[in-house]
Short mmCIF file of C-alpha atoms and ligand atoms in Angstrom, two decimals:
data_model
loop_
_atom_site.label_atom_id
_atom_site.label_comp_id
_atom_site.label_asym_id
_atom_site.label_seq_id
_atom_site.Cartn_x
_atom_site.Cartn_y
_atom_site.Cartn_z
CA MET A 1 -28.70 12.31 1.20
CA ASP A 2 -26.61 10.21 -1.15
CA VAL A 3 -28.07 7.25 -3.05
CA ILE A 4 -26.15 4.38 -4.56
CA PHE A 5 -27.78 2.21 -7.16
CA ALA A 6 -26.10 -1.20 -7.51
CA ASP A 7 -26.91 -3.54 -10.45
CA TYR A 8 -26.06 -6.22 -7.89
CA ALA A 9 -25.29 -6.17 -4.16
CA LEU A 10 -24.62 -8.67 -1.40
CA VAL A 11 -27.63 -8.26 0.92
CA GLY A 12 -27.54 -10.65 3.86
CA ASP A 13 -26.06 -13.78 2.33
CA GLU A 14 -27.64 -13.37 -1.09
CA ILE A 15 -26.64 -11.56 -4.24
CA ARG A 16 -29.62 -9.39 -5.11
CA ALA A 17 -30.31 -7.38 -8.28
CA ASN A 18 -31.15 -3.70 -8.66
CA VAL A 19 -30.46 -2.54 -5.12
CA ARG A 20 -31.04 1.12 -4.25
CA ILE A 21 -29.23 2.14 -1.07
CA SER A 22 -29.71 5.52 0.58
CA ILE A 23 -27.11 7.01 2.95
CA ALA A 24 -27.88 9.62 5.57
CA GLU A 25 -25.66 10.87 8.41
CA GLY A 26 -23.21 8.02 7.96
CA ARG A 27 -25.77 5.25 8.07
CA LEU A 28 -27.76 3.27 5.58
CA GLY A 29 -31.32 4.48 5.20
CA SER A 30 -33.57 2.44 2.98
CA VAL A 31 -32.26 -0.66 1.13
CA GLU A 32 -34.65 -1.40 -1.72
CA VAL A 33 -34.19 -4.61 -3.69
CA GLY A 34 -35.58 -4.84 -7.26
CA ALA A 35 -35.74 -1.04 -7.48
CA GLN A 36 -35.51 1.33 -10.42
CA PRO A 37 -32.60 3.76 -10.64
CA GLN A 38 -33.48 7.41 -10.21
CA ALA A 39 -31.85 10.51 -11.67
CA GLY A 40 -28.90 11.51 -9.51
CA ASP A 41 -28.23 8.01 -8.18
CA GLU A 42 -24.55 6.99 -8.18
CA ARG A 43 -24.40 3.84 -10.26
CA HIS A 44 -22.22 0.80 -9.55
CA ALA A 45 -22.16 -2.73 -10.97
CA PHE A 46 -21.51 -4.66 -7.80
CA VAL A 47 -21.54 -3.45 -4.18
CA LEU A 48 -20.50 -5.30 -1.04
CA PRO A 49 -20.54 -4.32 2.63
CA GLY A 50 -17.24 -3.10 4.19
CA MET A 51 -15.42 -5.80 6.13
CA PRO A 52 -14.11 -5.56 9.71
CA ASN A 53 -10.36 -6.37 9.91
CA LEU A 54 -10.27 -7.91 13.37
CA HIS A 55 -6.51 -8.09 13.96
CA SER A 56 -3.70 -5.72 13.05
CA HIS A 57 -0.35 -4.57 14.29
CA THR A 58 0.00 -1.52 12.06
CA PHE A 59 3.62 -0.73 12.85
CA GLN A 60 4.66 -4.05 11.30
CA ARG A 61 3.57 -2.69 7.87
CA ALA A 62 7.05 -1.13 7.75
CA ILE A 63 8.80 -4.51 7.48
CA ALA A 64 6.59 -6.08 4.79
CA GLY A 65 8.92 -8.02 2.49
CA LEU A 66 12.03 -7.31 4.57
CA ALA A 67 12.20 -10.65 6.40
CA GLU A 68 12.12 -12.99 3.41
CA THR A 69 15.81 -13.85 3.05
CA ARG A 70 16.76 -17.25 4.41
CA GLY A 71 19.05 -17.26 7.42
CA PRO A 72 21.85 -19.69 8.20
CA GLY A 73 19.55 -22.35 9.64
CA ALA A 74 15.86 -23.16 9.55
CA ASP A 75 13.92 -19.90 9.71
CA SER A 76 10.97 -19.60 11.99
CA PHE A 77 8.46 -17.23 13.55
CA TRP A 78 11.14 -16.39 16.13
CA SER A 79 13.73 -15.22 13.52
CA TRP A 80 11.01 -13.07 11.88
CA ARG A 81 10.26 -11.66 15.31
CA THR A 82 13.89 -10.58 15.68
CA VAL A 83 13.66 -8.42 12.49
CA MET A 84 10.31 -7.06 13.65
CA TYR A 85 11.75 -6.10 17.04
CA GLN A 86 14.68 -4.24 15.37
CA PHE A 87 12.26 -2.01 13.48
CA GLY A 88 9.82 -1.77 16.35
CA LEU A 89 12.57 -0.66 18.73
CA SER A 90 13.81 2.21 16.57
CA MET A 91 10.53 3.84 15.53
CA ASN A 92 9.51 7.29 16.86
CA PRO A 93 5.91 8.52 17.25
CA ASP A 94 5.91 10.50 13.96
CA GLN A 95 7.18 7.44 12.10
CA LEU A 96 4.60 5.21 13.83
CA GLU A 97 1.80 7.54 12.78
CA ALA A 98 2.97 7.65 9.17
CA ILE A 99 3.22 3.83 8.99
CA ALA A 100 -0.21 3.44 10.61
CA ALA A 101 -1.75 5.86 8.13
CA GLN A 102 -0.33 3.87 5.23
CA ALA A 103 -1.62 0.60 6.60
CA PHE A 104 -5.10 2.02 7.39
CA MET A 105 -5.32 3.68 3.97
CA GLU A 106 -4.48 0.39 2.24
CA MET A 107 -7.09 -1.42 4.35
CA VAL A 108 -9.80 0.98 3.17
CA GLU A 109 -8.65 0.58 -0.44
CA GLN A 110 -8.86 -3.21 -0.02
CA GLY A 111 -12.40 -3.41 1.38
CA PHE A 112 -11.83 -3.14 5.11
CA SER A 113 -13.98 -0.51 6.81
CA ARG A 114 -12.86 -1.04 10.43
CA VAL A 115 -9.76 -2.31 12.13
CA GLY A 116 -9.08 -3.93 15.48
CA GLU A 117 -5.71 -2.44 16.32
CA PHE A 118 -3.94 -4.80 18.74
CA HIS A 119 -1.41 -2.25 19.79
CA TYR A 120 1.53 -3.21 21.98
CA LEU A 121 4.31 -0.75 21.08
CA HIS A 122 3.75 1.78 23.84
CA HIS A 123 6.89 3.35 25.23
CA ASP A 124 9.90 5.42 24.23
CA ARG A 125 12.90 3.68 22.61
CA ASP A 126 14.70 3.19 25.92
CA GLY A 127 11.54 1.68 27.46
CA SER A 128 10.67 4.78 29.54
CA LEU A 129 7.15 6.14 29.46
CA TYR A 130 6.50 9.11 27.21
CA ALA A 131 5.44 12.37 28.85
CA ASN A 132 2.05 11.38 27.47
CA PRO A 133 2.01 7.66 28.33
CA ALA A 134 -0.68 7.14 25.65
CA GLU A 135 1.42 8.88 22.99
CA HIS A 136 1.21 5.94 20.60
CA LEU A 137 -2.53 5.38 21.10
CA ASP A 138 -3.03 9.06 20.20
CA ARG A 139 -0.89 8.53 17.06
CA VAL A 140 -2.83 5.41 16.01
CA ALA A 141 -6.09 7.35 16.54
CA ALA A 142 -4.75 10.27 14.45
CA ALA A 143 -3.90 7.89 11.63
CA ALA A 144 -7.36 6.35 11.79
CA GLY A 145 -8.91 9.81 11.75
CA ALA A 146 -6.79 10.86 8.74
CA THR A 147 -7.73 7.81 6.73
CA GLY A 148 -11.38 7.54 7.84
CA ILE A 149 -11.24 3.87 8.85
CA GLY A 150 -13.36 2.79 11.85
CA LEU A 151 -11.11 1.96 14.80
CA THR A 152 -11.54 -0.58 17.58
CA MET A 153 -8.62 0.33 19.80
CA LEU A 154 -7.22 -2.73 21.60
CA PRO A 155 -4.43 -1.55 23.94
CA VAL A 156 -2.24 -4.56 24.72
CA PHE A 157 -1.11 -5.55 28.19
CA TYR A 158 2.29 -7.25 28.02
CA ALA A 159 4.33 -7.96 31.12
CA HIS A 160 6.41 -11.13 30.75
CA SER A 161 8.63 -13.01 28.31
CA GLY A 162 7.27 -16.46 29.08
CA PHE A 163 4.81 -18.62 31.03
CA GLY A 164 5.07 -18.38 34.81
CA GLY A 165 5.67 -14.64 34.94
CA LEU A 166 9.21 -14.59 33.50
CA ALA A 167 10.88 -11.18 33.44
CA PRO A 168 10.54 -9.39 30.10
CA ALA A 169 13.45 -9.44 27.63
CA ASP A 170 15.29 -6.22 26.72
CA GLY A 171 13.81 -6.39 23.21
CA GLN A 172 10.33 -6.10 24.80
CA ARG A 173 11.05 -2.91 26.75
CA ARG A 174 8.66 -0.77 24.74
CA PHE A 175 5.70 -3.10 25.41
CA ILE A 176 5.72 -3.46 29.21
CA HIS A 177 3.21 -2.20 31.82
CA ASP A 178 2.14 -3.03 35.31
CA LEU A 179 -1.58 -3.13 35.99
CA ASP A 180 -1.81 0.41 37.45
CA GLN A 181 0.00 1.94 34.49
CA PHE A 182 -2.26 -0.02 32.15
CA ALA A 183 -5.40 1.16 33.95
CA ARG A 184 -4.26 4.74 33.27
CA LEU A 185 -3.63 3.89 29.65
CA MET A 186 -7.19 2.56 29.40
CA GLU A 187 -8.51 5.81 30.88
CA ARG A 188 -6.82 7.74 28.08
CA GLY A 189 -8.07 5.10 25.59
CA THR A 190 -11.62 5.88 26.74
CA GLU A 191 -11.11 9.59 26.09
CA ILE A 192 -9.50 8.97 22.69
CA THR A 193 -12.29 6.72 21.47
CA ARG A 194 -14.96 9.10 22.81
CA GLU A 195 -13.47 11.86 20.68
CA LEU A 196 -12.81 9.85 17.47
CA PRO A 197 -15.95 9.21 15.34
CA GLY A 198 -16.60 5.61 14.58
CA SER A 199 -14.27 4.23 17.25
CA ASN A 200 -14.66 2.01 20.33
CA LEU A 201 -12.39 0.48 22.94
CA GLY A 202 -11.53 -3.00 24.14
CA LEU A 203 -8.32 -4.49 25.39
CA ALA A 204 -5.90 -7.31 24.71
CA PRO A 205 -3.86 -9.42 27.08
CA HIS A 206 -1.03 -10.14 24.57
CA SER A 207 -0.87 -13.90 25.13
CA LEU A 208 -0.83 -16.39 27.94
CA ARG A 209 2.98 -16.24 27.81
CA ALA A 210 2.94 -12.49 28.47
CA VAL A 211 0.43 -12.25 31.32
CA THR A 212 0.00 -14.14 34.56
CA PRO A 213 -3.35 -15.67 35.59
CA GLU A 214 -3.84 -12.92 38.21
CA GLU A 215 -3.13 -10.19 35.62
CA LEU A 216 -5.52 -11.85 33.17
CA SER A 217 -8.37 -11.85 35.63
CA ALA A 218 -7.70 -8.18 36.60
CA LEU A 219 -7.66 -7.18 32.93
CA THR A 220 -11.02 -8.77 32.16
CA THR A 221 -12.67 -6.42 34.70
CA MET A 222 -11.20 -3.28 33.02
CA THR A 223 -13.52 -3.23 29.98
CA THR A 224 -16.99 -4.07 28.78
CA GLY A 225 -15.59 -3.98 25.21
CA PRO A 226 -14.07 -6.78 23.22
CA ILE A 227 -11.20 -8.86 24.66
CA HIS A 228 -8.67 -10.19 22.21
CA ILE A 229 -5.69 -12.51 22.92
CA HIS A 230 -3.05 -14.34 20.87
CA VAL A 231 -3.53 -17.91 21.98
CA ALA A 232 -1.81 -20.85 20.27
CA GLU A 233 0.12 -19.54 17.27
CA GLN A 234 3.31 -21.53 17.78
CA VAL A 235 4.04 -25.15 18.67
CA LYS A 236 6.71 -23.94 21.09
CA GLU A 237 4.07 -21.81 22.82
CA VAL A 238 1.88 -24.90 23.26
CA GLU A 239 4.82 -26.95 24.59
CA ASP A 240 5.79 -24.13 26.99
CA CYS A 241 2.18 -23.89 28.20
CA ILE A 242 2.01 -27.64 28.85
CA ALA A 243 5.32 -27.53 30.72
CA TRP A 244 3.99 -24.65 32.89
CA SER A 245 0.41 -25.83 33.51
CA GLY A 246 0.04 -29.39 32.26
CA VAL A 247 -2.53 -28.29 29.68
CA ARG A 248 -2.63 -26.62 26.29
CA PRO A 249 -3.21 -22.83 25.91
CA VAL A 250 -6.75 -22.88 24.52
CA GLU A 251 -7.71 -25.54 27.06
CA TRP A 252 -6.16 -23.47 29.86
CA LEU A 253 -7.88 -20.28 28.80
CA LEU A 254 -11.32 -21.85 28.48
CA ASP A 255 -10.90 -23.43 31.96
CA HIS A 256 -9.68 -20.31 33.71
CA ALA A 257 -11.43 -17.31 32.11
CA LEU A 258 -15.08 -16.64 31.36
CA VAL A 259 -14.56 -16.81 27.59
CA ASN A 260 -17.76 -15.84 25.74
CA GLY A 261 -18.89 -13.88 22.70
CA ARG A 262 -16.88 -10.81 23.77
CA TRP A 263 -13.68 -12.69 23.20
CA CYS A 264 -11.61 -13.13 20.08
CA LEU A 265 -9.02 -15.90 20.12
CA VAL A 266 -6.40 -14.87 17.63
CA HIS A 267 -4.32 -17.60 15.97
CA ALA A 268 -5.94 -20.55 17.75
CA THR A 269 -3.85 -22.48 15.24
CA HIS A 270 -2.69 -25.47 17.31
CA VAL A 271 -5.81 -27.00 18.78
CA THR A 272 -7.09 -30.51 19.44
CA GLU A 273 -10.53 -31.66 18.43
CA ASN A 274 -11.75 -31.20 22.01
CA GLU A 275 -10.42 -27.65 22.07
CA VAL A 276 -12.15 -26.92 18.75
CA THR A 277 -15.49 -28.10 20.19
CA ALA A 278 -15.03 -26.10 23.40
CA MET A 279 -14.06 -22.97 21.49
CA ALA A 280 -17.09 -23.27 19.20
CA ASN A 281 -19.36 -23.74 22.24
CA SER A 282 -17.86 -20.70 24.04
CA GLY A 283 -19.25 -18.30 21.41
CA ALA A 284 -15.82 -16.66 21.07
CA ILE A 285 -14.65 -15.62 17.62
CA ALA A 286 -11.68 -17.37 16.05
CA GLY A 287 -9.45 -14.56 14.80
CA LEU A 288 -7.90 -15.98 11.63
CA CYS A 289 -5.08 -14.21 9.78
CA PRO A 290 -4.42 -16.58 6.89
CA VAL A 291 -1.89 -14.42 5.00
CA THR A 292 0.28 -13.74 8.03
CA GLU A 293 -0.09 -17.32 9.33
CA ALA A 294 1.11 -18.57 5.95
CA ASN A 295 3.94 -16.02 5.81
CA LEU A 296 5.13 -16.98 9.27
CA GLY A 297 4.70 -20.71 8.73
CA ASP A 298 2.43 -20.94 11.77
CA GLY A 299 0.24 -23.88 10.78
CA ILE A 300 -3.38 -24.34 9.75
CA PHE A 301 -6.44 -23.81 11.98
CA PRO A 302 -9.01 -26.62 11.54
CA ALA A 303 -11.63 -24.23 10.23
CA SER A 304 -14.02 -26.72 8.61
CA SER A 305 -14.44 -28.69 11.84
CA PHE A 306 -14.87 -25.50 13.87
CA ILE A 307 -17.52 -24.11 11.44
CA ALA A 308 -19.35 -27.45 11.30
CA GLN A 309 -19.74 -27.18 15.07
CA GLY A 310 -21.19 -23.66 14.87
CA GLY A 311 -17.93 -21.82 15.46
CA ARG A 312 -17.66 -18.24 14.26
CA TYR A 313 -14.64 -16.53 12.77
CA GLY A 314 -13.41 -13.27 11.27
CA VAL A 315 -10.24 -12.35 9.41
CA GLY A 316 -7.37 -9.99 10.20
CA SER A 317 -4.35 -8.64 8.36
CA ASP A 318 -2.16 -9.06 11.47
CA SER A 319 1.47 -8.35 10.39
CA ASN A 320 0.18 -6.43 7.33
CA VAL A 321 2.73 -8.13 5.10
CA SER A 322 0.09 -7.90 2.37
CA ILE A 323 -3.07 -6.00 3.05
CA SER A 324 -5.81 -7.64 1.00
CA LEU A 325 -9.27 -8.84 2.00
CA ARG A 326 -9.49 -11.13 -1.02
CA GLU A 327 -6.17 -12.74 -0.20
CA GLU A 328 -7.20 -13.40 3.39
CA LEU A 329 -10.38 -15.15 2.24
CA GLN A 330 -8.63 -17.00 -0.59
CA ILE A 331 -5.85 -18.34 1.58
CA LEU A 332 -8.26 -19.28 4.34
CA GLU A 333 -10.06 -21.55 1.89
CA TYR A 334 -6.89 -22.77 0.13
CA SER A 335 -5.19 -23.76 3.39
CA GLN A 336 -8.21 -25.93 4.19
CA ARG A 337 -8.15 -27.48 0.72
CA LEU A 338 -4.41 -28.30 1.08
CA ALA A 339 -4.91 -29.78 4.55
CA GLU A 340 -7.96 -31.81 3.60
CA ARG A 341 -7.04 -32.58 -0.02
CA SER A 342 -10.50 -31.50 -1.04
CA ARG A 343 -12.30 -28.54 -2.77
CA ASN A 344 -14.91 -26.03 -1.60
CA VAL A 345 -14.38 -26.93 2.03
CA ILE A 346 -15.86 -23.97 3.90
CA ALA A 347 -19.18 -23.55 2.07
CA ALA A 348 -22.31 -25.58 2.80
CA PRO A 349 -23.44 -27.94 0.00
CA GLY A 350 -24.79 -25.92 -2.90
CA GLN A 351 -23.41 -22.63 -1.60
CA SER A 352 -20.81 -20.37 -3.24
CA THR A 353 -17.48 -20.60 -1.37
CA GLY A 354 -16.85 -16.85 -1.81
CA VAL A 355 -20.25 -15.86 -0.45
CA SER A 356 -19.86 -18.22 2.49
CA LEU A 357 -16.35 -16.98 3.34
CA PHE A 358 -17.33 -13.37 3.01
CA THR A 359 -20.59 -13.41 4.94
CA LYS A 360 -19.23 -15.47 7.84
CA ALA A 361 -16.19 -13.21 8.17
CA LEU A 362 -18.47 -10.19 8.07
CA VAL A 363 -20.68 -11.37 10.91
CA GLY A 364 -17.80 -12.77 13.01
CA GLY A 365 -15.62 -9.71 12.45
CA ALA A 366 -18.40 -7.38 13.58
CA GLN A 367 -18.95 -9.45 16.71
CA ALA A 368 -15.23 -9.45 17.48
CA LEU A 369 -15.07 -5.65 17.24
CA GLN A 370 -18.49 -4.97 18.77
CA SER A 371 -19.56 -3.16 15.62
CA GLU A 372 -22.31 -3.51 13.02
CA SER A 373 -22.00 -4.72 9.47
CA GLY A 374 -23.94 -5.59 6.35
CA ILE A 375 -26.15 -3.86 3.83
CA VAL A 376 -29.11 -3.38 6.08
CA SER A 377 -31.08 -0.31 7.05
CA GLY A 378 -29.59 1.42 10.08
CA ALA A 379 -26.10 -0.11 9.76
CA PRO A 380 -23.08 2.20 9.27
CA ALA A 381 -22.74 3.10 5.59
CA ASP A 382 -19.62 0.96 5.05
CA LEU A 383 -19.56 -0.23 1.44
CA PHE A 384 -17.26 -0.96 -1.45
CA SER A 385 -17.72 -1.57 -5.14
CA LEU A 386 -15.83 -3.79 -7.54
CA ASP A 387 -14.14 -2.69 -10.76
CA LEU A 388 -15.47 -5.10 -13.35
CA SER A 389 -14.24 -3.26 -16.41
CA ASN A 390 -11.56 -5.85 -17.28
CA VAL A 391 -13.33 -9.16 -16.98
CA PRO A 392 -16.31 -11.07 -18.21
CA TRP A 393 -18.45 -11.74 -15.17
CA SER A 394 -21.64 -13.31 -13.94
CA ALA A 395 -23.56 -12.01 -10.95
CA LYS A 396 -24.04 -15.47 -9.50
CA HIS A 397 -20.27 -16.16 -9.44
CA MET A 398 -19.16 -12.60 -8.82
CA ILE A 399 -17.72 -12.94 -5.34
CA ASP A 400 -15.93 -16.18 -6.28
CA GLN A 401 -14.50 -14.52 -9.39
CA TRP A 402 -13.23 -11.66 -7.27
CA ILE A 403 -11.65 -13.85 -4.53
CA PHE A 404 -10.35 -16.75 -6.65
CA GLY A 405 -10.04 -15.28 -10.14
CA ALA A 406 -7.87 -12.50 -11.52
CA GLY A 407 -8.40 -9.01 -12.84
CA ILE A 408 -11.01 -7.63 -10.45
CA GLY A 409 -10.02 -4.82 -8.13
CA ILE A 410 -11.90 -2.50 -5.81
CA ASP A 411 -13.28 0.60 -7.42
CA CYS A 412 -14.83 2.77 -4.69
CA ALA A 413 -15.15 2.51 -0.89
CA TRP A 414 -17.28 4.35 1.64
CA VAL A 415 -16.84 4.37 5.42
CA ARG A 416 -19.70 5.77 7.51
CA GLY A 417 -21.04 7.32 4.31
CA ARG A 418 -17.82 9.12 3.33
CA LYS A 419 -16.52 8.19 -0.06
CA LEU A 420 -12.84 7.60 0.71
CA VAL A 421 -11.74 5.57 -2.33
CA SER A 422 -12.39 6.32 -6.00
CA GLY A 423 -10.88 4.43 -8.92
CA GLY A 424 -9.01 2.26 -6.39
CA ARG A 425 -7.22 5.19 -4.80
CA HIS A 426 -7.76 6.65 -1.36
CA VAL A 427 -8.37 10.39 -1.33
CA GLY A 428 -5.27 10.89 0.81
CA ARG A 429 -3.04 8.43 -1.03
CA ASP A 430 -0.47 10.84 -2.50
CA GLU A 431 0.36 12.54 0.78
CA ILE A 432 0.13 9.45 2.99
CA SER A 433 2.25 7.22 0.80
CA ALA A 434 4.92 9.95 0.25
CA ARG A 435 5.36 10.24 4.01
CA PHE A 436 5.42 6.48 4.41
CA ARG A 437 8.15 6.07 1.81
CA THR A 438 10.33 8.66 3.53
CA VAL A 439 9.80 7.13 6.97
CA VAL A 440 10.60 3.54 5.93
CA SER A 441 13.69 4.63 3.94
CA ASP A 442 14.90 6.41 7.11
CA LEU A 443 14.26 3.33 9.24
CA MET A 444 16.03 1.05 6.73
CA ALA A 445 19.01 3.43 6.56
CA ALA A 446 19.23 3.49 10.35
CA GLY A 447 19.00 -0.32 10.59
ZN1 ZN B 1 -1.00 -10.66 16.11
#
């Protein structure tokens, strides 16, 4: 049994002093507050629970920073998507696995202990099925296994290029299934997640533009796991949905599907006040990806209104343009401040913004991935510690200093009791990042 002694730790939603945490068989045993350190305890200044990352497309890690040159006209999500498709269309399974391993490794280094992998790149480069139709799911699982991160596999069903069942575009050929093919993919997904420790399975209709109502209702019967969907990321998507159905995407979804606490609505960015209320009442998680949403110029989700109405949220690194838990939480708060021209928007009166952001994302992220979280006896031993060697700090403000200040990094991280990060570096970093550099150089040379 390993024991970690933290001078301070986030237990529930409070920063507690002298916390002694035992780990056995991947789970937290006793959590003693106000304890004395014992000989042999591993000592850390400040320990936090590992965070679920509820939304990722790992393969997009390869294009981080490569779509930041202005084009001839106004750039948009859609011009970014063109670059993303170019890379996505040329990648082979070995390359995909190397890119996924890099992204997952960085997630663990940055405080994420589990990832919801919303995976839609399924087929060979010409759009044909691989001999193993679940080749890419196997590769994602292998990357998760190699890095130690917990995996919630969310195979994506994608069938159409627009509302009303439009035929897919050529650039989408690697994404496309019919329902029978997808049911077989889910069978293999069940086997993969049964074999991989710390994993589970849900599914993801890509978006209302990519599935028909009939397909959506068939998909919801294929799993008892989490259901994730991209829902209202772009204004054009909202306009197209209104043209097709007369109503907005979130409104349509809440009217036509039994949306409840199993659901995660990713990028519910463009919503009316009525939709915000209905979403909060549904119990679904709002999947917020503030770094990517800022990078893509998506817009700002009205988080403070949603939270005030009891809405729950988690955060995701989505395009993986910059994998950083603290940046996700910081930009979530800053986007609200900019929109509302106010400060400390997300916290309740008297509460630390950092503690509020962190604890709500922890609970919401765990719900979205049907996992457990927090420093509590019986939970998976998912933890990380901060490196406070370079800054003056106060326990009371510690999480705010980490998220909003400078100079504090992550020191160590454990997932299911395995110490995977030490001194800020993942145990497999040298090998994983060397492979990643080669693969991305090859892809850039080919492009
Ligand atoms: Zn996404």
